[in-house]
PDB file of C-alpha atoms in Angstrom:
ATOM      1  CA  MET A  30     141.055  13.691 144.785  1.00  0.00           C
ATOM      2  CA  ILE A  31     137.831  12.475 143.470  1.00  0.00           C
ATOM      3  CA  VAL A  32     134.940  14.956 142.380  1.00  0.00           C
ATOM      4  CA  SER A  33     131.287  13.099 142.188  1.00  0.00           C
ATOM      5  CA  GLY A  34     129.350  16.208 142.116  1.00  0.00           C
ATOM      6  CA  GLU A  35     127.186  14.671 145.027  1.00  0.00           C
ATOM      7  CA  CYS A  36     126.177  17.316 147.567  1.00  0.00           C
ATOM      8  CA  ALA A  37     127.614  16.149 151.545  1.00  0.00           C
ATOM      9  CA  THR A  38     124.433  17.510 152.939  1.00  0.00           C
ATOM     10  CA  LYS A  39     120.961  18.016 151.553  1.00  0.00           C
ATOM     11  CA  ASN A  40     120.709  20.793 149.048  1.00  0.00           C
ATOM     12  CA  CYS A  41     119.748  24.324 150.916  1.00  0.00           C
ATOM     13  CA  PHE A  42     116.653  24.729 148.991  1.00  0.00           C
ATOM     14  CA  GLY A  43     113.198  25.153 149.962  1.00  0.00           C
ATOM     15  CA  PRO A  44     111.989  23.165 153.038  1.00  0.00           C
ATOM     16  CA  GLU A  45     115.498  22.427 153.670  1.00  0.00           C
ATOM     17  CA  LYS A  46     116.080  26.066 154.372  1.00  0.00           C
ATOM     18  CA  VAL A  47     113.464  26.355 157.057  1.00  0.00           C
ATOM     19  CA  SER A  48     114.802  22.805 158.758  1.00  0.00           C
ATOM     20  CA  ARG A  49     118.321  24.640 159.105  1.00  0.00           C
ATOM     21  CA  ILE A  50     117.104  27.872 160.394  1.00  0.00           C
ATOM     22  CA  LYS A  51     115.010  25.705 163.271  1.00  0.00           C
ATOM     23  CA  THR A  52     118.269  23.654 164.004  1.00  0.00           C
ATOM     24  CA  ALA A  53     119.982  26.894 164.506  1.00  0.00           C
ATOM     25  CA  TYR A  54     117.639  29.468 166.068  1.00  0.00           C
ATOM     26  CA  THR A  55     115.068  28.810 168.766  1.00  0.00           C
ATOM     27  CA  LEU A  56     112.580  30.955 166.664  1.00  0.00           C
ATOM     28  CA  SER A  57     110.241  31.692 169.599  1.00  0.00           C
ATOM     29  CA  GLU A  58     112.933  33.818 171.473  1.00  0.00           C
ATOM     30  CA  PHE A  59     112.176  36.238 168.572  1.00  0.00           C
ATOM     31  CA  GLU A  60     109.913  38.875 168.531  1.00  0.00           C
ATOM     32  CA  HIS A  61     109.677  39.162 164.428  1.00  0.00           C
ATOM     33  CA  ILE A  62     111.047  37.221 161.908  1.00  0.00           C
ATOM     34  CA  TYR A  63     111.892  38.948 158.630  1.00  0.00           C
ATOM     35  CA  ALA A  64     113.436  37.198 155.607  1.00  0.00           C
ATOM     36  CA  TYR A  65     114.129  38.431 152.273  1.00  0.00           C
ATOM     37  CA  GLY A  66     114.446  35.957 148.882  1.00  0.00           C
ATOM     38  CA  ASP A  67     115.091  36.139 145.602  1.00  0.00           C
ATOM     39  CA  SER A  68     114.086  32.363 143.801  1.00  0.00           C
ATOM     40  CA  SER A  69     111.498  29.675 144.101  1.00  0.00           C
ATOM     41  CA  GLY A  70     113.812  27.788 146.594  1.00  0.00           C
ATOM     42  CA  ASP A  71     112.524  30.485 149.122  1.00  0.00           C
ATOM     43  CA  THR A  72     108.908  30.326 149.667  1.00  0.00           C
ATOM     44  CA  GLU A  73     108.845  27.788 152.817  1.00  0.00           C
ATOM     45  CA  LEU A  74     111.234  30.783 154.092  1.00  0.00           C
ATOM     46  CA  LEU A  75     109.092  33.423 153.016  1.00  0.00           C
ATOM     47  CA  GLU A  76     106.420  31.970 154.254  1.00  0.00           C
ATOM     48  CA  LEU A  77     107.991  31.364 158.142  1.00  0.00           C
ATOM     49  CA  ALA A  78     108.136  35.010 158.391  1.00  0.00           C
ATOM     50  CA  ASP A  79     106.492  37.567 160.274  1.00  0.00           C
ATOM     51  CA  THR A  80     107.274  40.301 157.510  1.00  0.00           C
ATOM     52  CA  SER A  81     108.726  38.890 154.127  1.00  0.00           C
ATOM     53  CA  GLY A  82     110.115  40.438 150.811  1.00  0.00           C
ATOM     54  CA  TYR A  83     110.343  38.649 147.378  1.00  0.00           C
ATOM     55  CA  ARG A  84     113.121  40.615 145.099  1.00  0.00           C
ATOM     56  CA  ILE A  85     113.291  43.699 146.493  1.00  0.00           C
ATOM     57  CA  PHE A  86     116.663  44.329 147.322  1.00  0.00           C
TER      58      PHE A  86
END
């Protein structure tokens, strides 16, 4: 077994989170989109949502 430390896919951070969501879901099918985040990597995700919360768990 060889461990290189490299990811098999892009790091799921920032714009990549939005890209993966848009690949998995047709957002226009949803009446309202909610998103919650707790790091700087969630900025684009929170901007995508109609209602968002940052560190309000």
